[in-house]
Short mmCIF file of C-alpha atoms and ligand atoms in Angstrom, two decimals:
data_model
loop_
_atom_site.label_atom_id
_atom_site.label_comp_id
_atom_site.label_asym_id
_atom_site.label_seq_id
_atom_site.Cartn_x
_atom_site.Cartn_y
_atom_site.Cartn_z
CA MET A 1333 11.36 7.68 -4.15
CA MET A 1334 13.49 10.76 -5.30
CA GLN A 1335 16.12 8.69 -7.03
CA ARG A 1336 13.63 6.67 -9.12
CA PHE A 1337 11.63 9.92 -9.84
CA ASP A 1338 14.76 11.71 -11.13
CA GLU A 1339 15.71 8.72 -13.30
CA ALA A 1340 12.41 8.27 -14.81
CA ALA A 1341 11.98 12.09 -15.37
CA ARG A 1342 15.33 12.06 -17.23
CA LEU A 1343 14.49 9.12 -19.26
CA MET A 1344 11.17 10.50 -20.48
CA GLY A 1345 12.61 14.04 -20.90
CA LEU A 1346 10.32 15.70 -18.34
CA GLU A 1347 10.85 19.48 -18.18
CA GLU A 1348 12.95 20.63 -15.22
CA SER A 1349 10.32 23.14 -14.10
CA VAL A 1350 7.52 20.59 -13.97
CA MET A 1351 9.99 18.17 -12.18
CA ASN A 1352 10.60 20.75 -9.41
CA VAL A 1353 6.81 21.08 -8.88
CA LEU A 1354 6.21 17.35 -8.55
CA LYS A 1355 9.23 16.77 -6.29
CA VAL A 1356 7.82 18.55 -3.27
CA PRO A 1357 4.42 17.96 -1.46
CA ALA A 1358 1.62 20.54 -1.91
CA LYS A 1359 0.93 20.66 1.83
CA ALA A 1360 2.49 19.09 5.05
CA VAL A 1361 0.78 19.30 8.40
CA ALA A 1362 2.41 18.22 11.73
CA VAL A 1363 0.51 18.13 14.91
CA ASN A 1364 1.17 17.24 18.58
CA LEU A 1365 -1.71 15.27 20.14
CA PRO A 1366 -1.99 15.14 24.01
CA ILE A 1367 -3.84 11.88 24.97
CA THR A 1368 -4.88 10.69 28.35
CA MET A 1369 -3.63 7.18 28.85
CA ASP A 1370 -5.41 4.55 30.83
CA ASP A 1371 -3.21 5.10 33.86
CA GLY A 1372 -4.22 8.76 34.00
CA SER A 1373 -1.00 10.14 32.57
CA ILE A 1374 -0.92 12.37 29.63
CA ARG A 1375 1.27 11.58 26.58
CA VAL A 1376 1.85 13.67 23.53
CA PHE A 1377 1.93 11.91 20.20
CA GLU A 1378 3.37 13.28 16.90
CA GLY A 1379 0.88 13.04 13.92
CA PHE A 1380 1.41 14.01 10.32
CA ARG A 1381 -0.54 14.36 7.11
CA VAL A 1382 1.21 15.13 3.92
CA VAL A 1383 -0.70 15.95 0.77
CA HIS A 1384 1.62 15.41 -2.08
CA SER A 1385 -0.73 16.39 -4.94
CA THR A 1386 -4.35 17.15 -5.82
CA LEU A 1387 -3.77 17.60 -9.58
CA LEU A 1388 -5.70 14.43 -10.55
CA GLY A 1389 -8.44 14.71 -7.83
CA PRO A 1390 -8.84 14.76 -4.06
CA SER A 1391 -5.70 13.35 -2.33
CA LYS A 1392 -5.85 9.75 -1.25
CA GLY A 1393 -3.78 7.62 1.10
CA GLY A 1394 -3.63 5.69 4.29
CA VAL A 1395 -2.69 6.52 7.86
CA ARG A 1396 0.06 4.53 9.41
CA TYR A 1397 0.56 3.80 13.09
CA SER A 1398 4.10 2.84 13.90
CA MET A 1399 7.08 3.89 15.91
CA ASP A 1400 9.04 4.39 12.72
CA VAL A 1401 6.66 7.18 11.50
CA ASN A 1402 8.40 10.49 10.87
CA GLU A 1403 7.80 13.42 8.41
CA ASP A 1404 10.32 12.25 5.81
CA GLU A 1405 8.75 8.73 5.55
CA VAL A 1406 5.26 10.11 5.25
CA ARG A 1407 6.49 12.56 2.52
CA ALA A 1408 7.80 9.70 0.45
CA LEU A 1409 4.78 7.53 1.03
CA ALA A 1410 2.49 10.40 0.04
CA ALA A 1411 4.28 10.91 -3.27
CA TRP A 1412 4.07 7.23 -3.95
CA MET A 1413 0.31 7.48 -3.57
CA THR A 1414 0.22 10.10 -6.36
CA TRP A 1415 2.12 7.77 -8.65
CA LYS A 1416 0.10 4.88 -7.71
CA CYS A 1417 -3.31 6.44 -8.30
CA ALA A 1418 -2.00 7.76 -11.66
CA VAL A 1419 -0.71 4.31 -12.71
CA VAL A 1420 -4.07 2.64 -12.12
CA ASN A 1421 -5.90 5.62 -13.57
CA ILE A 1422 -8.20 6.58 -10.73
CA PRO A 1423 -9.18 10.22 -10.26
CA TYR A 1424 -7.10 10.88 -7.21
CA GLY A 1425 -4.07 12.71 -5.99
CA GLY A 1426 -1.72 11.31 -3.23
CA ALA A 1427 -1.45 11.80 0.43
CA LYS A 1428 -0.27 9.90 3.53
CA GLY A 1429 -0.78 10.20 7.26
CA GLY A 1430 0.93 8.72 10.22
CA ILE A 1431 1.12 8.88 14.01
CA LYS A 1432 4.25 7.84 15.82
CA CYS A 1433 2.99 5.28 18.28
CA ASP A 1434 3.18 1.52 19.08
CA PRO A 1435 -0.43 0.40 18.54
CA ARG A 1436 0.29 -3.23 19.72
CA ASN A 1437 1.02 -1.83 23.23
CA MET A 1438 -1.95 0.48 23.41
CA SER A 1439 -5.45 -0.30 24.63
CA GLN A 1440 -8.61 0.12 22.55
CA GLY A 1441 -9.58 3.12 24.59
CA GLU A 1442 -6.09 4.76 24.08
CA LEU A 1443 -6.31 4.04 20.27
CA GLU A 1444 -9.79 5.46 20.04
CA ARG A 1445 -8.87 8.71 21.74
CA LEU A 1446 -5.77 9.11 19.77
CA THR A 1447 -7.63 8.49 16.37
CA ARG A 1448 -10.30 10.91 17.37
CA ALA A 1449 -7.84 13.61 18.36
CA TYR A 1450 -5.92 13.10 15.09
CA THR A 1451 -9.18 13.37 13.07
CA LEU A 1452 -10.25 16.53 14.84
CA SER A 1453 -6.83 18.11 14.25
CA MET A 1454 -6.99 17.21 10.51
CA SER A 1455 -10.80 18.00 10.04
CA GLU A 1456 -9.94 20.89 7.80
CA ILE A 1457 -7.72 18.77 5.62
CA PHE A 1458 -9.84 15.63 5.47
CA GLY A 1459 -13.00 15.67 3.28
CA PRO A 1460 -14.70 13.57 0.60
CA ASP A 1461 -13.61 16.14 -2.05
CA THR A 1462 -10.33 17.10 -0.58
CA ASP A 1463 -8.36 14.44 1.11
CA ILE A 1464 -9.56 10.86 1.93
CA PRO A 1465 -7.61 8.68 4.35
CA ALA A 1466 -7.63 4.84 4.56
CA PRO A 1467 -5.92 2.05 6.46
CA ASP A 1468 -2.17 1.34 6.32
CA MET A 1469 0.35 -0.32 8.53
CA GLY A 1470 -0.97 -0.61 12.13
CA THR A 1471 -4.54 0.64 11.32
CA GLY A 1472 -7.63 -1.17 10.05
CA GLN A 1473 -11.50 -1.01 9.94
CA GLN A 1474 -11.88 0.05 13.55
CA GLU A 1475 -9.66 3.11 13.19
CA MET A 1476 -11.51 3.98 9.97
CA ALA A 1477 -14.81 3.71 11.84
CA TRP A 1478 -13.69 6.10 14.58
CA ILE A 1479 -12.44 8.59 11.81
CA VAL A 1480 -15.79 8.56 9.98
CA ASP A 1481 -17.67 9.00 13.26
CA GLU A 1482 -15.50 11.76 14.57
CA TYR A 1483 -15.56 13.57 11.30
CA SER A 1484 -19.32 13.23 10.93
CA LYS A 1485 -19.82 14.64 14.43
CA ILE A 1486 -17.50 17.61 13.68
CA LYS A 1487 -19.36 18.28 10.35
CA ASN A 1488 -22.79 17.49 11.96
CA GLN A 1489 -23.73 15.06 9.17
CA ASN A 1490 -22.80 11.43 8.30
CA THR A 1491 -20.02 11.60 5.79
CA TRP A 1492 -19.15 8.03 4.80
CA ALA A 1493 -17.05 9.06 1.85
CA VAL A 1494 -14.42 10.92 4.03
CA VAL A 1495 -12.43 7.70 4.55
CA THR A 1496 -12.25 4.25 2.91
CA GLY A 1497 -11.49 0.78 4.31
CA LYS A 1498 -14.47 1.09 6.66
CA PRO A 1499 -16.33 -1.79 8.21
CA LEU A 1500 -19.17 -3.06 5.89
CA ILE A 1501 -21.85 -1.92 8.27
CA LEU A 1502 -20.42 1.78 8.07
CA GLY A 1503 -20.47 2.00 4.35
CA GLY A 1504 -17.43 -0.18 3.60
CA SER A 1505 -17.13 -2.19 0.37
CA LEU A 1506 -17.26 -5.82 -0.19
CA GLY A 1507 -13.72 -6.99 -1.33
CA ARG A 1508 -11.87 -4.06 0.31
CA VAL A 1509 -10.15 -6.16 2.89
CA GLU A 1510 -8.78 -8.54 0.28
CA ALA A 1511 -8.21 -5.84 -2.27
CA THR A 1512 -4.48 -5.25 -2.02
CA GLY A 1513 -3.59 -8.94 -1.76
CA ARG A 1514 -5.89 -9.59 -4.68
CA GLY A 1515 -4.05 -7.01 -6.74
CA VAL A 1516 -0.66 -8.43 -5.88
CA MET A 1517 -1.98 -11.90 -7.08
CA VAL A 1518 -3.34 -10.41 -10.38
CA SER A 1519 0.05 -8.64 -10.87
CA CYS A 1520 1.90 -11.85 -10.12
CA ARG A 1521 -0.27 -13.80 -12.57
CA SER A 1522 0.25 -11.29 -15.40
CA ALA A 1523 4.04 -11.29 -14.77
CA MET A 1524 4.12 -15.06 -14.75
CA ALA A 1525 2.34 -15.15 -17.95
CA LYS A 1526 4.80 -12.75 -19.57
CA LEU A 1527 7.80 -14.71 -18.21
CA GLY A 1528 6.26 -18.06 -19.41
CA MET A 1529 6.18 -19.41 -15.74
CA ASN A 1530 3.78 -22.28 -15.03
CA PRO A 1531 2.02 -21.54 -11.66
CA THR A 1532 1.80 -25.20 -10.68
CA GLU A 1533 5.61 -25.63 -11.20
CA SER A 1534 6.45 -22.33 -9.28
CA SER A 1535 7.21 -21.62 -5.71
CA CYS A 1536 6.85 -18.34 -3.75
CA VAL A 1537 8.15 -16.73 -0.62
CA VAL A 1538 6.09 -14.00 1.09
CA GLN A 1539 7.60 -11.64 3.58
CA GLY A 1540 5.04 -10.14 5.99
CA PHE A 1541 1.93 -11.84 7.22
CA GLY A 1542 -0.43 -8.87 7.85
CA ASN A 1543 -3.41 -7.99 5.65
CA VAL A 1544 -1.38 -7.78 2.46
CA GLY A 1545 1.10 -10.53 2.97
CA SER A 1546 -1.42 -13.23 4.33
CA ILE A 1547 -3.92 -12.55 1.53
CA SER A 1548 -1.43 -12.41 -1.23
CA ALA A 1549 0.02 -15.63 -0.03
CA LYS A 1550 -3.51 -17.23 0.08
CA LEU A 1551 -4.57 -16.03 -3.40
CA ILE A 1552 -1.23 -16.79 -5.12
CA SER A 1553 -1.41 -20.33 -3.53
CA MET A 1554 -4.91 -20.68 -5.08
CA LEU A 1555 -3.21 -20.10 -8.59
CA GLY A 1556 -1.45 -23.43 -7.93
CA VAL A 1557 1.82 -21.86 -6.81
CA LYS A 1558 3.56 -23.48 -3.83
CA ILE A 1559 4.16 -21.12 -0.94
CA VAL A 1560 7.50 -22.20 0.62
CA GLY A 1561 8.16 -19.38 3.03
CA ILE A 1562 6.29 -16.90 5.08
CA SER A 1563 7.30 -14.46 7.89
CA ASP A 1564 6.14 -11.83 10.29
CA VAL A 1565 7.57 -10.00 13.39
CA SER A 1566 8.25 -13.41 15.08
CA GLY A 1567 10.66 -14.59 12.29
CA GLY A 1568 10.52 -16.64 9.06
CA TYR A 1569 9.17 -20.17 8.45
CA HIS A 1570 10.35 -22.33 5.57
CA ASN A 1571 8.76 -25.41 4.23
CA PRO A 1572 9.93 -26.64 0.83
CA ASP A 1573 6.94 -28.99 0.58
CA GLY A 1574 4.51 -26.02 0.88
CA ILE A 1575 2.83 -24.06 3.59
CA ASN A 1576 -0.88 -24.47 4.09
CA VAL A 1577 -1.64 -20.60 4.12
CA GLU A 1578 -5.18 -20.81 5.45
CA GLU A 1579 -3.89 -22.91 8.38
CA ALA A 1580 -1.26 -20.28 9.17
CA MET A 1581 -3.84 -17.55 8.94
CA ALA A 1582 -6.05 -19.41 11.33
CA PHE A 1583 -3.04 -19.91 13.61
CA VAL A 1584 -2.43 -16.21 13.80
CA LYS A 1585 -6.03 -15.48 14.39
CA ASN A 1586 -6.17 -17.80 17.32
CA SER A 1587 -2.81 -17.05 18.86
CA ALA A 1588 -2.50 -14.85 21.82
CA SER A 1589 0.26 -12.73 20.26
CA ARG A 1590 -1.59 -12.32 17.02
CA SER A 1591 1.67 -13.54 15.24
CA LEU A 1592 3.20 -16.62 13.78
CA GLU A 1593 5.06 -17.19 17.05
CA GLY A 1594 5.13 -20.89 17.77
CA TYR A 1595 4.00 -21.91 14.28
CA THR A 1596 5.14 -25.31 13.38
CA GLY A 1597 4.20 -25.57 9.70
CA GLY A 1598 7.73 -24.70 8.63
CA ARG A 1599 11.33 -24.63 9.91
CA LYS A 1600 12.03 -21.46 11.84
CA ILE A 1601 14.46 -19.15 10.04
CA SER A 1602 15.49 -15.48 10.24
CA ASN A 1603 13.73 -12.78 8.29
CA ALA A 1604 17.08 -12.22 6.55
CA GLU A 1605 17.32 -15.86 5.45
CA LEU A 1606 13.80 -15.76 4.14
CA LEU A 1607 14.50 -13.28 1.42
CA THR A 1608 17.35 -15.34 -0.07
CA LEU A 1609 15.45 -18.74 0.06
CA PRO A 1610 15.51 -20.67 -3.19
CA CYS A 1611 12.08 -19.86 -4.84
CA ASP A 1612 10.70 -18.49 -8.17
CA ILE A 1613 8.61 -15.60 -6.79
CA LEU A 1614 9.34 -13.31 -3.96
CA VAL A 1615 6.66 -11.11 -2.44
CA PRO A 1616 8.02 -8.50 -0.01
CA ALA A 1617 4.78 -7.42 1.89
CA ALA A 1618 6.14 -6.15 5.18
CA MET A 1619 7.78 -2.66 5.06
CA GLU A 1620 10.26 -0.37 3.38
CA ASP A 1621 13.97 -1.07 2.64
CA GLN A 1622 14.05 -4.91 2.89
CA ILE A 1623 15.82 -5.70 -0.36
CA THR A 1624 19.15 -3.65 -0.19
CA LEU A 1625 22.68 -3.34 -1.53
CA GLU A 1626 23.61 -6.15 1.00
CA ASN A 1627 21.14 -8.95 0.06
CA ALA A 1628 20.00 -8.11 -3.41
CA SER A 1629 22.73 -10.23 -5.08
CA ASP A 1630 21.74 -13.36 -3.02
CA ILE A 1631 18.08 -13.24 -4.10
CA LYS A 1632 17.18 -16.39 -5.95
CA ALA A 1633 13.69 -15.51 -7.24
CA ARG A 1634 13.22 -14.61 -10.88
CA LEU A 1635 10.13 -12.50 -10.12
CA ILE A 1636 9.61 -10.03 -7.32
CA VAL A 1637 6.09 -8.62 -6.76
CA GLU A 1638 6.10 -5.70 -4.26
CA GLY A 1639 3.19 -5.83 -1.85
CA ALA A 1640 4.74 -3.30 0.50
CA ASN A 1641 5.47 0.36 -0.31
CA GLY A 1642 9.14 0.84 -1.05
CA PRO A 1643 10.54 -2.59 -0.04
CA THR A 1644 13.51 -2.32 -2.51
CA THR A 1645 16.10 0.42 -2.05
CA ALA A 1646 17.11 2.39 -5.14
CA GLU A 1647 20.67 0.90 -4.70
CA ALA A 1648 19.27 -2.56 -5.00
CA ASP A 1649 17.39 -1.92 -8.18
CA PRO A 1650 20.42 -2.23 -10.72
CA ILE A 1651 21.56 -5.41 -9.02
CA LEU A 1652 18.13 -7.01 -9.56
CA GLN A 1653 18.09 -5.75 -13.12
CA GLU A 1654 21.55 -7.20 -13.81
CA LYS A 1655 20.42 -10.56 -12.53
CA GLY A 1656 17.49 -10.44 -14.89
CA ILE A 1657 14.90 -10.45 -12.16
CA MET A 1658 11.54 -8.90 -13.08
CA VAL A 1659 10.32 -6.54 -10.43
CA VAL A 1660 6.69 -5.59 -10.44
CA PRO A 1661 6.95 -2.33 -8.53
CA ASP A 1662 4.93 -1.30 -5.47
CA ILE A 1663 3.08 1.56 -7.19
CA LEU A 1664 1.68 -1.01 -9.57
CA ALA A 1665 1.64 -4.23 -7.63
CA ASN A 1666 -0.08 -2.96 -4.47
CA ALA A 1667 -2.45 -0.54 -6.19
CA GLY A 1668 -5.46 -2.95 -5.77
CA GLY A 1669 -6.11 -1.44 -2.31
CA VAL A 1670 -6.46 2.05 -3.36
CA THR A 1671 -8.43 0.95 -6.47
CA VAL A 1672 -11.06 -0.76 -4.25
CA SER A 1673 -10.95 2.32 -2.05
CA TYR A 1674 -12.05 4.30 -5.00
CA PHE A 1675 -14.90 1.86 -5.56
CA GLU A 1676 -15.93 2.30 -1.88
CA TRP A 1677 -15.92 6.11 -2.28
CA VAL A 1678 -17.98 5.78 -5.52
CA GLN A 1679 -20.54 3.48 -3.77
CA ASN A 1680 -20.77 5.78 -0.77
CA ARG A 1681 -21.58 8.71 -3.04
CA LEU A 1682 -24.01 6.73 -5.13
CA GLY A 1683 -25.72 5.30 -2.10
CA TYR A 1684 -25.77 2.10 -4.07
CA TYR A 1685 -23.61 -1.00 -3.13
CA TRP A 1686 -22.17 -3.36 -5.47
CA THR A 1687 -21.77 -7.22 -5.14
CA GLU A 1688 -18.37 -8.65 -4.30
CA GLU A 1689 -18.23 -10.17 -7.66
CA ARG A 1690 -18.61 -6.86 -9.43
CA VAL A 1691 -15.93 -5.20 -7.20
CA ASN A 1692 -13.48 -8.05 -7.92
CA ARG A 1693 -14.09 -8.10 -11.66
CA ARG A 1694 -13.62 -4.31 -11.99
CA ALA A 1695 -10.62 -4.30 -9.76
CA ASP A 1696 -8.96 -7.16 -11.63
CA ARG A 1697 -9.60 -5.33 -14.90
CA VAL A 1698 -7.99 -2.13 -13.60
CA MET A 1699 -4.99 -4.06 -12.40
CA LYS A 1700 -4.58 -6.01 -15.60
CA GLN A 1701 -4.83 -2.88 -17.78
CA ALA A 1702 -2.31 -1.07 -15.51
CA PHE A 1703 0.06 -3.94 -15.83
CA ASP A 1704 -0.18 -4.03 -19.59
CA SER A 1705 0.25 -0.29 -19.83
CA VAL A 1706 3.42 -0.41 -17.65
CA HIS A 1707 4.74 -3.55 -19.52
CA GLY A 1708 4.34 -1.82 -22.88
CA THR A 1709 5.97 1.33 -21.70
CA ALA A 1710 8.97 -0.74 -20.28
CA GLN A 1711 9.43 -2.21 -23.70
CA LYS A 1712 9.01 1.15 -25.45
CA PHE A 1713 11.69 2.83 -23.35
CA ASN A 1714 13.70 -0.35 -22.94
CA THR A 1715 13.72 -0.05 -19.23
CA THR A 1716 12.49 -1.74 -16.09
CA MET A 1717 8.97 -2.10 -14.88
CA ARG A 1718 9.72 0.25 -12.03
CA LEU A 1719 10.88 3.13 -14.20
CA ALA A 1720 8.08 2.45 -16.70
CA ALA A 1721 5.53 2.75 -13.94
CA TYR A 1722 7.05 6.08 -12.94
CA ILE A 1723 6.97 7.12 -16.61
CA VAL A 1724 3.26 6.28 -17.01
CA ALA A 1725 2.46 8.18 -13.76
CA LEU A 1726 4.63 11.18 -14.34
CA ASP A 1727 3.36 11.58 -17.94
CA LYS A 1728 -0.20 11.77 -16.69
CA VAL A 1729 0.44 14.03 -13.70
CA ALA A 1730 2.71 16.32 -15.68
CA ALA A 1731 0.10 16.54 -18.53
CA THR A 1732 -2.65 17.44 -16.10
CA PHE A 1733 -0.34 20.08 -14.48
CA ASN A 1734 0.32 21.72 -17.90
CA ILE A 1735 -3.22 21.71 -19.13
CA ARG A 1736 -4.58 23.05 -15.79
CA GLY A 1737 -2.29 25.95 -16.01
CA LYS A 1738 -0.49 27.85 -13.32
CA PHE A 1739 -0.07 31.20 -11.66
N1 LIG B 2087 -2.60 2.33 2.51
C1 LIG B 2087 -2.88 1.71 1.17
C2 LIG B 2087 -1.74 2.01 0.26
O1 LIG B 2087 -0.57 2.29 0.58
C3 LIG B 2087 -4.26 2.07 0.66
C4 LIG B 2087 -4.45 3.49 0.53
C5 LIG B 2087 -5.95 3.89 0.18
O2 LIG B 2087 -6.72 2.98 -0.01
O3 LIG B 2087 -6.29 5.00 0.15
O4 LIG B 2087 -1.93 1.93 -0.94
#
């Protein structure tokens, strides 16, 4: 995050003093949460919430449950949210939260107690006008329902707008579940048009088969693109004749392990092999640091659309650029999720709910405009789509900082 930030700031001539302000988070909170486990023992979980910036509006960003969570990671992810919201032009700052835990090996009861304890400890940070969490890796609608319920009890009033990505019956928005994948598809479609690629003659590999990966794969395949590789924690699956994405999604839903383990719709390969398969489009939608100095030169795709946050390391960027691969960066490509989070928050505050068609139409428009603005900036500065996205974001956040004034 810092490397790209520095590079973009230099390229656009951002003042050093403003750079120093935007480099560091506005607030970082770390808590230790004692939770009673089902066996009666008490375990202490580390939790974080980092508010990177509230210059453009209340801070916004997901809460991640994973054993990899640490304060540094949350700080980078929080800053990415600031840039992401600025790129798609929604009135939010950036934040991120996380709890170091292994949600796959915890019961519903344990997860509920942990989520409620986290909400209580963050109740002075969270708020519809201050900081609005959402789902991220390892969390979904159920965790958001617990957050809204716990927060509403603490504040003694139903406060739907304190969190987004909620279940529909608790003030969620139609289209929110699919929103990130849909934005990835729209970005992919825009990039293909710029590169003169014909969808029906193109193939695509998608890394990760969670909410973002599976829905991106499904919607990209609906453009006519052949999905030739997918993967998840169980490994990769390659089928040059095309994978039936809906069938794979149904397989995961019905499998005991909730993964692709045992899936026979493709030849089993490793996750490392998956990234370098012959294909036209690569969608990394799993986690950070997947495309690296080691494997970047072996990538065959000519277009990369980043569904995950930070899937490409800063060292890999110049290699991809040298190879002439277009990279639609995370802070643009996966911004469809937070865009529809914004629509959910707007609907909660209006008390008036939109049709799915309206949500999708408006989200598609936001994504298309953001893509065009970043593409135009890339041409103007003769740089990559990644640095252009940072320039668009930094320009907006820095201008807001300057006009708001300081102490
Ligand atoms: N966790 C998602 C992201 O990284 C969504 C955040 C949100 O909707 O606030 O963009």
